[in-house]
Structures are given as C-alpha cells and as structure tokens.
Amino acid sequence: MENAKFWKDYAWINMGSQRKKVMKLLPDKPITAEELRKKINEKSSLSLGLREMSRHLTSFAKQGFTKCLTPNAPYNRLYVITNKGKEIKEQFKKKYFKA
C-alpha cells in the first residue's frame, strides 16, 4: 500500500469533501446511487442530488474504487466497492475516524 499510485488516488479522494463523504459511507454490499444518496443526506450535512451521486460513483468506477455490476441498466445501476476502494477507505478511517 505504500506506493505513489496509492497516495495519488488517496489525494484525489481527499481533494473533494463530497468524495470523502461518499468514500466513508460506501458499503461493502452493492448499492444504487439513490440508496447511497439517501444514506449520505441522512448522516451528514451534505445535500447531494442524484445526478451528483451518479457522477461520483461513475468517477470512482473510472478510478477503480467501485465497480458497476449492471452497466447496461438505464437507471438504478448497482455499484460495489472494490479492493482498491476498500484500501483507500481504510486509510481514511485511520486518519479521520479514530475512536
């Protein structure tokens, strides 16, 4: 995990307050953009729209943090966090969410 690519990915997440919230609340089970949007809006001061959430999940998939399980679906696509995403999420937990 101690490599330049990991820290470049970590910095990309860290640059956006919305990206950090999305990463923090990404579950290990498959989830739709709408389900995740509701979860984030309930648990934080953010008020994300569905378009914003879809954009975040799509960009996370391009970076390899999530994977779309239903790419041909016209709506309600399912996303799941990847191992790469889990590593980044774990690092954020260590830094920001210490008990």
Coordinates of N, CA and C in Angstrom, one line a residue:
M1 N 0.8 -1.2 0.0 CA 0.0 0.0 0.0 C 0.9 1.3 0.0
E2 N 2.1 1.2 0.4 CA 3.0 2.4 0.5 C 3.6 2.6 -0.9
N3 N 2.8 3.1 -1.9 CA 3.3 3.4 -3.2 C 2.7 4.7 -3.7
A4 N 3.4 5.2 -4.7 CA 3.0 6.5 -5.2 C 1.6 6.5 -5.8
K5 N 1.2 5.4 -6.5 CA -0.1 5.4 -7.1 C -1.2 5.4 -6.0
F6 N -1.0 4.6 -4.9 CA -2.0 4.6 -3.8 C -2.2 6.0 -3.3
W7 N -1.1 6.7 -3.0 CA -1.2 8.1 -2.4 C -1.7 9.1 -3.4
K8 N -1.5 8.9 -4.7 CA -2.1 9.8 -5.7 C -3.6 9.6 -5.7
D9 N -4.1 8.3 -5.6 CA -5.5 8.0 -5.5 C -6.1 8.6 -4.2
Y10 N -5.4 8.4 -3.1 CA -5.8 8.9 -1.8 C -6.0 10.4 -1.9
A11 N -5.0 11.1 -2.5 CA -5.1 12.6 -2.6 C -6.3 13.0 -3.5
W12 N -6.6 12.3 -4.5 CA -7.7 12.6 -5.4 C -9.0 12.6 -4.6
I13 N -9.2 11.6 -3.7 CA -10.4 11.5 -2.9 C -10.3 12.6 -1.9
N14 N -9.2 12.9 -1.3 CA -9.0 13.9 -0.2 C -9.3 15.3 -0.7
M15 N -9.1 15.5 -2.0 CA -9.3 16.9 -2.5 C -10.8 17.3 -2.6
G16 N -11.7 16.4 -2.4 CA -13.1 16.8 -2.5 C -13.9 16.4 -1.2
S17 N -14.5 17.3 -0.6 CA -15.3 17.0 0.6 C -16.4 16.0 0.3
Q18 N -17.0 16.1 -0.8 CA -18.1 15.2 -1.2 C -17.5 13.8 -1.4
R19 N -16.4 13.8 -2.1 CA -15.8 12.4 -2.4 C -15.4 11.7 -1.1
K20 N -14.9 12.5 -0.1 CA -14.6 11.9 1.2 C -15.8 11.3 1.9
K21 N -16.9 12.0 1.8 CA -18.2 11.5 2.4 C -18.7 10.3 1.7
V22 N -18.6 10.3 0.4 CA -19.0 9.2 -0.4 C -18.2 8.0 0.0
M23 N -16.9 8.1 0.0 CA -15.9 7.1 0.3 C -16.2 6.5 1.7
K24 N -16.4 7.4 2.7 CA -16.7 7.0 4.0 C -17.9 6.1 4.2
L25 N -18.9 6.4 3.4 CA -20.2 5.7 3.6 C -20.5 4.7 2.5
L26 N -19.5 4.4 1.7 CA -19.7 3.3 0.7 C -19.8 2.0 1.4
P27 N -20.8 1.2 1.3 CA -20.9 -0.1 2.0 C -20.2 -1.2 1.2
D28 N -20.0 -2.3 1.9 CA -19.4 -3.4 1.2 C -20.3 -4.2 0.3
K29 N -21.6 -3.9 0.5 CA -22.6 -4.6 -0.4 C -23.0 -3.7 -1.6
P30 N -23.6 -4.3 -2.6 CA -24.0 -3.5 -3.8 C -25.0 -2.5 -3.4
I31 N -25.0 -1.3 -4.0 CA -25.9 -0.2 -3.7 C -26.1 0.6 -4.9
T32 N -27.3 1.2 -5.0 CA -27.6 2.2 -6.1 C -27.2 3.6 -5.7
A33 N -27.1 4.4 -6.7 CA -26.8 5.8 -6.4 C -27.8 6.5 -5.5
E34 N -29.1 6.1 -5.8 CA -30.2 6.7 -5.0 C -30.1 6.3 -3.5
E35 N -29.8 5.0 -3.3 CA -29.7 4.5 -1.9 C -28.6 5.1 -1.2
L36 N -27.5 5.3 -1.9 CA -26.3 5.9 -1.2 C -26.5 7.4 -1.0
R37 N -27.2 8.0 -1.9 CA -27.5 9.5 -1.8 C -28.4 9.7 -0.6
K38 N -29.4 8.9 -0.4 CA -30.3 9.0 0.8 C -29.5 8.8 2.1
K39 N -28.6 7.8 2.1 CA -27.8 7.4 3.3 C -26.9 8.6 3.6
I40 N -26.2 9.2 2.7 CA -25.3 10.3 2.9 C -26.1 11.5 3.4
N41 N -27.2 11.8 2.7 CA -28.0 13.0 3.1 C -28.6 12.9 4.5
E42 N -28.9 11.7 5.0 CA -29.4 11.4 6.3 C -28.3 11.6 7.4
K43 N -27.1 11.1 7.0 CA -26.0 11.1 8.0 C -25.0 12.2 8.0
S44 N -25.2 13.2 7.1 CA -24.3 14.3 7.0 C -25.0 15.6 6.7
S45 N -24.3 16.7 6.7 CA -24.8 18.0 6.4 C -24.9 18.2 4.9
L46 N -24.4 17.3 4.1 CA -24.5 17.4 2.7 C -25.9 17.2 2.2
S47 N -26.2 17.8 1.0 CA -27.5 17.5 0.4 C -27.2 17.2 -1.1
L48 N -26.8 16.0 -1.4 CA -26.4 15.6 -2.7 C -27.6 15.3 -3.5
G49 N -27.6 15.7 -4.8 CA -28.6 15.3 -5.7 C -28.3 13.9 -6.4
L50 N -29.2 13.3 -7.0 CA -29.0 12.0 -7.7 C -27.9 12.2 -8.8
R51 N -28.0 13.2 -9.5 CA -27.0 13.4 -10.6 C -25.6 13.5 -10.0
E52 N -25.4 14.3 -8.9 CA -24.1 14.4 -8.3 C -23.6 13.0 -7.8
M53 N -24.5 12.3 -7.2 CA -24.1 10.9 -6.7 C -23.7 10.0 -7.8
S54 N -24.5 10.0 -8.9 CA -24.2 9.2 -10.0 C -22.8 9.6 -10.6
R55 N -22.6 10.8 -10.7 CA -21.3 11.3 -11.2 C -20.1 10.9 -10.3
H56 N -20.3 10.9 -9.0 CA -19.3 10.4 -8.1 C -19.0 8.9 -8.2
L57 N -20.1 8.2 -8.3 CA -19.9 6.7 -8.5 C -19.3 6.4 -9.8
T58 N -19.6 7.1 -10.9 CA -19.0 6.9 -12.2 C -17.5 7.2 -12.1
S59 N -17.2 8.3 -11.5 CA -15.8 8.7 -11.5 C -15.0 7.7 -10.6
F60 N -15.6 7.2 -9.5 CA -15.0 6.2 -8.6 C -14.7 5.0 -9.4
A61 N -15.7 4.6 -10.3 CA -15.5 3.4 -11.1 C -14.3 3.6 -12.1
K62 N -14.2 4.8 -12.7 CA -13.1 5.1 -13.6 C -11.8 5.0 -12.9
Q63 N -11.8 5.4 -11.6 CA -10.5 5.3 -10.8 C -10.3 3.9 -10.2
G64 N -11.3 3.0 -10.3 CA -11.1 1.7 -9.8 C -11.5 1.5 -8.4
F65 N -12.2 2.4 -7.8 CA -12.6 2.3 -6.4 C -13.9 1.6 -6.3
T66 N -14.8 1.7 -7.3 CA -16.0 0.9 -7.3 C -16.1 0.2 -8.7
K67 N -17.1 -0.7 -8.7 CA -17.3 -1.4 -10.0 C -18.8 -1.4 -10.2
C68 N -19.3 -1.1 -11.4 CA -20.7 -1.1 -11.7 C -21.1 -2.6 -12.1
L69 N -22.0 -3.1 -11.4 CA -22.4 -4.5 -11.6 C -23.5 -4.6 -12.7
T70 N -24.1 -3.5 -13.0 CA -25.2 -3.5 -14.0 C -25.0 -2.4 -15.0
P71 N -23.9 -2.4 -15.8 CA -23.5 -1.3 -16.6 C -24.5 -1.0 -17.8
N72 N -25.3 -2.0 -18.2 CA -26.3 -1.8 -19.3 C -27.6 -1.3 -18.8
A73 N -27.8 -1.3 -17.5 CA -29.1 -0.8 -16.9 C -29.3 0.7 -17.2
P74 N -30.5 1.1 -17.7 CA -30.7 2.5 -18.0 C -30.7 3.4 -16.7
Y75 N -31.1 2.8 -15.6 CA -31.1 3.5 -14.3 C -31.0 2.5 -13.2
N76 N -30.9 3.0 -12.0 CA -30.7 2.1 -10.8 C -29.5 1.2 -10.9
R77 N -28.4 1.6 -11.5 CA -27.2 0.8 -11.6 C -26.7 0.4 -10.2
L78 N -26.2 -0.8 -10.1 CA -25.7 -1.3 -8.8 C -24.1 -1.1 -8.8
Y79 N -23.6 -0.5 -7.8 CA -22.2 -0.3 -7.6 C -21.7 -1.1 -6.4
V80 N -20.5 -1.5 -6.4 CA -19.9 -2.2 -5.3 C -18.5 -1.7 -5.1
I81 N -18.0 -1.6 -3.9 CA -16.6 -1.1 -3.6 C -15.7 -2.2 -4.0
T82 N -14.5 -1.8 -4.6 CA -13.5 -2.8 -5.0 C -12.5 -2.9 -3.8
N83 N -11.6 -3.9 -4.0 CA -10.5 -4.0 -3.0 C -9.7 -2.7 -2.9
K84 N -9.4 -2.1 -4.1 CA -8.7 -0.8 -4.1 C -9.4 0.2 -3.3
G85 N -10.7 0.3 -3.5 CA -11.6 1.2 -2.8 C -11.6 1.0 -1.3
K86 N -11.6 -0.3 -0.9 CA -11.5 -0.7 0.5 C -10.2 -0.3 1.2
E87 N -9.1 -0.4 0.4 CA -7.8 0.1 1.0 C -7.8 1.6 1.2
I88 N -8.4 2.3 0.3 CA -8.4 3.8 0.5 C -9.3 4.1 1.6
K89 N -10.5 3.5 1.7 CA -11.5 3.8 2.7 C -10.9 3.5 4.1
E90 N -10.1 2.4 4.2 CA -9.5 2.0 5.4 C -8.5 3.1 5.9
Q91 N -7.7 3.6 4.9 CA -6.8 4.6 5.2 C -7.5 5.9 5.7
F92 N -8.6 6.3 5.1 CA -9.4 7.4 5.6 C -9.9 7.2 7.0
K93 N -10.3 6.0 7.3 CA -10.8 5.7 8.6 C -9.7 5.9 9.6
K94 N -8.5 5.4 9.3 CA -7.4 5.6 10.2 C -7.1 7.1 10.5
K95 N -7.2 7.9 9.5 CA -6.8 9.3 9.6 C -7.9 10.1 10.2
Y96 N -9.2 10.0 9.8 CA -10.2 10.9 10.1 C -11.2 10.3 11.2
F97 N -11.3 9.0 11.3 CA -12.4 8.5 12.1 C -11.8 7.6 13.3
K98 N -10.8 8.1 13.9 CA -10.2 7.4 15.1 C -11.2 7.4 16.2
A99 N -11.2 6.3 16.9 CA -12.1 6.2 18.1 C -11.5 6.8 19.3

